[in-house]
mmCIF file of C-alpha atoms and ligand atoms in Angstrom:
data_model
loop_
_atom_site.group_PDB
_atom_site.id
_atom_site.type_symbol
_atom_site.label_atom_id
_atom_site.label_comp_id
_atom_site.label_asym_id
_atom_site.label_seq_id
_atom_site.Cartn_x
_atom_site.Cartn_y
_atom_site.Cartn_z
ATOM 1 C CA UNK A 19 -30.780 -3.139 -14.156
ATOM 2 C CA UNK A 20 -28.155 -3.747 -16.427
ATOM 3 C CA UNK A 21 -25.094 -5.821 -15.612
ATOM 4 C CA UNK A 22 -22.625 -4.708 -14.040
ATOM 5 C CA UNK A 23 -19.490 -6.169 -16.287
ATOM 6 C CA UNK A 24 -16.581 -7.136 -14.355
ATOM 7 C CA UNK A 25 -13.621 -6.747 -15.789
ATOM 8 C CA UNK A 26 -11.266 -9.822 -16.190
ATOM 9 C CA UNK A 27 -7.461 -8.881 -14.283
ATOM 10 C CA UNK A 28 -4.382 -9.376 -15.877
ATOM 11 C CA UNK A 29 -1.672 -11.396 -14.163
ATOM 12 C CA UNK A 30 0.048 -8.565 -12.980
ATOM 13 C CA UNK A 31 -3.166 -7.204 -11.254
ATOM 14 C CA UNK A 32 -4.144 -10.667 -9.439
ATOM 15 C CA UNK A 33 -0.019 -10.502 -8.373
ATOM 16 C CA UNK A 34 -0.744 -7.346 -7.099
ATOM 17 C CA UNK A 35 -3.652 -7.613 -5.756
ATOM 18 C CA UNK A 36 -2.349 -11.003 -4.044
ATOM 19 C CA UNK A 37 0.802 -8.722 -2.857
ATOM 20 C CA UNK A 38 -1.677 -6.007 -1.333
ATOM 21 C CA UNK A 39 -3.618 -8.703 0.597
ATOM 22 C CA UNK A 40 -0.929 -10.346 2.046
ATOM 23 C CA UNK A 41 0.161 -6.602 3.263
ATOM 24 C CA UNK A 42 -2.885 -5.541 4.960
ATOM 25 C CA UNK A 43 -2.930 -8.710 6.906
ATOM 26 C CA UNK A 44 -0.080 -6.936 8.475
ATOM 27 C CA UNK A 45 -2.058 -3.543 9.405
ATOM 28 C CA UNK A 46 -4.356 -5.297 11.946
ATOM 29 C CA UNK A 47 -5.728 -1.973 13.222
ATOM 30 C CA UNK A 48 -6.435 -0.545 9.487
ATOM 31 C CA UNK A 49 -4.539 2.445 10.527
ATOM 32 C CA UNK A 50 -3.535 2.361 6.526
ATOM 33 C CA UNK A 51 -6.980 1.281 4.792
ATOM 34 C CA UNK A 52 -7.740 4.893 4.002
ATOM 35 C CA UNK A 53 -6.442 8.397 3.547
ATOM 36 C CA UNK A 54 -5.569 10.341 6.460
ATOM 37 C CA UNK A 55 -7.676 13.076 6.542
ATOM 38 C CA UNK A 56 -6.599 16.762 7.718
ATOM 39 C CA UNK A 57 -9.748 16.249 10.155
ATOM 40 C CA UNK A 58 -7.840 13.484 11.853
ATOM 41 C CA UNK A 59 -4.384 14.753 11.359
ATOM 42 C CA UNK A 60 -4.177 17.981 11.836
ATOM 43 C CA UNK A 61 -2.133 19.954 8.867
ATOM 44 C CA UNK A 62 -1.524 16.183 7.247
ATOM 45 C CA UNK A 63 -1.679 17.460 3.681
ATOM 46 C CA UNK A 64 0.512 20.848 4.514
ATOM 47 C CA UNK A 65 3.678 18.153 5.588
ATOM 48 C CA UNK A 66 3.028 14.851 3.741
ATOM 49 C CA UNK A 67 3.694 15.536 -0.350
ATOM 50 C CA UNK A 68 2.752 12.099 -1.447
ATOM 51 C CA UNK A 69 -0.126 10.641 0.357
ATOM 52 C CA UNK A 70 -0.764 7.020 0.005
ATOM 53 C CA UNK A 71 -2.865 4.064 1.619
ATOM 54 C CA UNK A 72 -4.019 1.001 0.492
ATOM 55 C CA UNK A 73 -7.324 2.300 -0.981
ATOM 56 C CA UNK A 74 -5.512 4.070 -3.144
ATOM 57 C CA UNK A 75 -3.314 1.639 -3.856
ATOM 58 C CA UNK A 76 -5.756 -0.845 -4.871
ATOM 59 C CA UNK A 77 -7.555 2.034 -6.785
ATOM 60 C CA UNK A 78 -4.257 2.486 -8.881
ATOM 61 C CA UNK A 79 -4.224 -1.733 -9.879
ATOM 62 C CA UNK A 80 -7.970 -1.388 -10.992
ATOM 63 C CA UNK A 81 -6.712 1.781 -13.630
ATOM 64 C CA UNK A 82 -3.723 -0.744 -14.123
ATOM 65 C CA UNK A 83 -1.516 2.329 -13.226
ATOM 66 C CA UNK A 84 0.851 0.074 -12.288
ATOM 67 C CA UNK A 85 3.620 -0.814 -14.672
ATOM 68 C CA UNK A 86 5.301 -3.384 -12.528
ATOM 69 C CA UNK A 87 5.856 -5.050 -8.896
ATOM 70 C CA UNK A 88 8.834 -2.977 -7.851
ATOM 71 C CA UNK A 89 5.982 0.336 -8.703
ATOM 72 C CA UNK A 90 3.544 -0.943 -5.467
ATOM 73 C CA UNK A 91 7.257 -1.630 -3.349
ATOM 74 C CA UNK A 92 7.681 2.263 -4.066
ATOM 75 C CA UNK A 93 3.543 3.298 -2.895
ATOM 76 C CA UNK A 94 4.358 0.886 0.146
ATOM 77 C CA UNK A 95 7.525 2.292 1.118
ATOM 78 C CA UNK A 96 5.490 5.610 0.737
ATOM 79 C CA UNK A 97 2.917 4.962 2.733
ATOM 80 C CA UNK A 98 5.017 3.842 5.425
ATOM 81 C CA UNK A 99 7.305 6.573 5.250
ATOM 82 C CA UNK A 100 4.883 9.087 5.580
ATOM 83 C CA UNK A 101 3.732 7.829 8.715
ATOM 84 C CA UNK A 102 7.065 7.830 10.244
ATOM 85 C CA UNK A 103 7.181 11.426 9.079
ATOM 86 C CA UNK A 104 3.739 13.010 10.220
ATOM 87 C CA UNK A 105 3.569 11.067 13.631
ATOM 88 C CA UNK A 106 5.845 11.365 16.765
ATOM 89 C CA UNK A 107 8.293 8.157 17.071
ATOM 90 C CA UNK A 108 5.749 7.753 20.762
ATOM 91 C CA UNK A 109 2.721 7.249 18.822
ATOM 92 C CA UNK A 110 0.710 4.063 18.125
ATOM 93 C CA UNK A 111 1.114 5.165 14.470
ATOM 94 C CA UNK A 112 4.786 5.529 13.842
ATOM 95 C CA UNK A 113 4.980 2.331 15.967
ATOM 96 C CA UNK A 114 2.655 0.700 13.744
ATOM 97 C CA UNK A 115 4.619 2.332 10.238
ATOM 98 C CA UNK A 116 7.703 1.153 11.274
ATOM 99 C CA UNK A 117 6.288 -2.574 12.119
ATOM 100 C CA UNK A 118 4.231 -2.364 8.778
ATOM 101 C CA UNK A 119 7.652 -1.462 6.826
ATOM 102 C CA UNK A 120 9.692 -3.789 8.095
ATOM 103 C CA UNK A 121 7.384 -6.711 7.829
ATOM 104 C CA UNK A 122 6.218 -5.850 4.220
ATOM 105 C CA UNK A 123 9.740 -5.535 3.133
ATOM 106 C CA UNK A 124 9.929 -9.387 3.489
ATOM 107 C CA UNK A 125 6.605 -9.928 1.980
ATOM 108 C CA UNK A 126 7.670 -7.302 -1.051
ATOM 109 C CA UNK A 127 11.888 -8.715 -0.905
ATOM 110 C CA UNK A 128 14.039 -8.793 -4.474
ATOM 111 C CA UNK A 129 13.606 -12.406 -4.471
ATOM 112 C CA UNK A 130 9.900 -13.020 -3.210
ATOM 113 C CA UNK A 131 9.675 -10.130 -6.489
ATOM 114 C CA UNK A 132 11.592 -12.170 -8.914
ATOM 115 C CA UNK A 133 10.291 -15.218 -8.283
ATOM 116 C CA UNK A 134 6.348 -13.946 -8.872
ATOM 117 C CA UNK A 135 8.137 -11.829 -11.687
ATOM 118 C CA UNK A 136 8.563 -15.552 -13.259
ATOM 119 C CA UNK A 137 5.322 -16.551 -13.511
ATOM 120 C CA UNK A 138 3.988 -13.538 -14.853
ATOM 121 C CA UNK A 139 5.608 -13.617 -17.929
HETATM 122 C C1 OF8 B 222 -1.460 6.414 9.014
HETATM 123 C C2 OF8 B 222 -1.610 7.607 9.872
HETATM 124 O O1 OF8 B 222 -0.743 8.475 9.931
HETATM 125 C C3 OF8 B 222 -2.821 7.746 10.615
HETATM 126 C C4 OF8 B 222 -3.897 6.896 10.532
HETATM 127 C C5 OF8 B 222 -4.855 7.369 11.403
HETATM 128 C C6 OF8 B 222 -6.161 6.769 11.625
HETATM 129 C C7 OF8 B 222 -6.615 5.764 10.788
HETATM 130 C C8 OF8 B 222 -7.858 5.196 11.049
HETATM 131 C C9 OF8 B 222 -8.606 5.632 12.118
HETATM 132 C C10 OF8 B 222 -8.077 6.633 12.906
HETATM 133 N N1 OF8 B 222 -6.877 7.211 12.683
HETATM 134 C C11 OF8 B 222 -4.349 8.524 11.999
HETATM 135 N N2 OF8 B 222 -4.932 9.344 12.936
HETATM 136 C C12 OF8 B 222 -4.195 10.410 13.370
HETATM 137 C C13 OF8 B 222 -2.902 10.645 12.889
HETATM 138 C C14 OF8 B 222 -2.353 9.800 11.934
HETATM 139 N N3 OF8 B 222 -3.109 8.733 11.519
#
């Protein structure tokens, strides 16, 4: 078979993808791993515009889609977001949004940004 090549990441990809591991750690239940699916959530893509999860995510720092740190803040926030949105403030998953927001905006602050913006350069 011929081999595979892995491709070497840039430092903005291994701060990103350092960013993105440190988030998941904070979705426990992997409620966020994947796309919702209309199958699970009925009508999802009808009310949510801008799906997101951290597949995707991750998918998007492979294709180097993203430009800078403050760009994964923005998916994050997203992701979050639509959570709060879709599901009932009752629900495990709005419950689990709104935890996963608030503890990721400390992970992804201004000055845990600037400070990793630093050594990328
Ligand atoms: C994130 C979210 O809105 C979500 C994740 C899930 C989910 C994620 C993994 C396994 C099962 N369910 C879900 N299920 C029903 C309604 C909403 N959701």
């Amino acid at each position: 078979l011929a081999k595979i090549e892995e491709k070497e990441q840039t430092p903005l990809q291994e701060a990103l993808s350092q960013l993105i591991r440190q988030l998941q750690r904070k979705d426990p239940s992997a409620f966020f791993s994947f796309p919702v699916t209309d199958l699970i959530a009925p009508a999802y893509s009808l009310i949510i515009k801008r799906p997101m999860d951290f597949s995707t995510i991750k998918e998007k720092v492979k294709k180097e889609l993203y430009q800078s740190l403050e760009e994964l803040k923005l998916d994050f926030k997203t992701m979050c977001e639509n959570a709060m949105i879709y599901n009932k403030p009752d629900t495990i998953y709005y419950k689990a949004a709104k935890k996963l927001l608030h503890s990721g905006m400390k992970i992804l602050s201004t000055e845990r940004l600037d400070s990793l913006k630093q050594s990328i350069e």
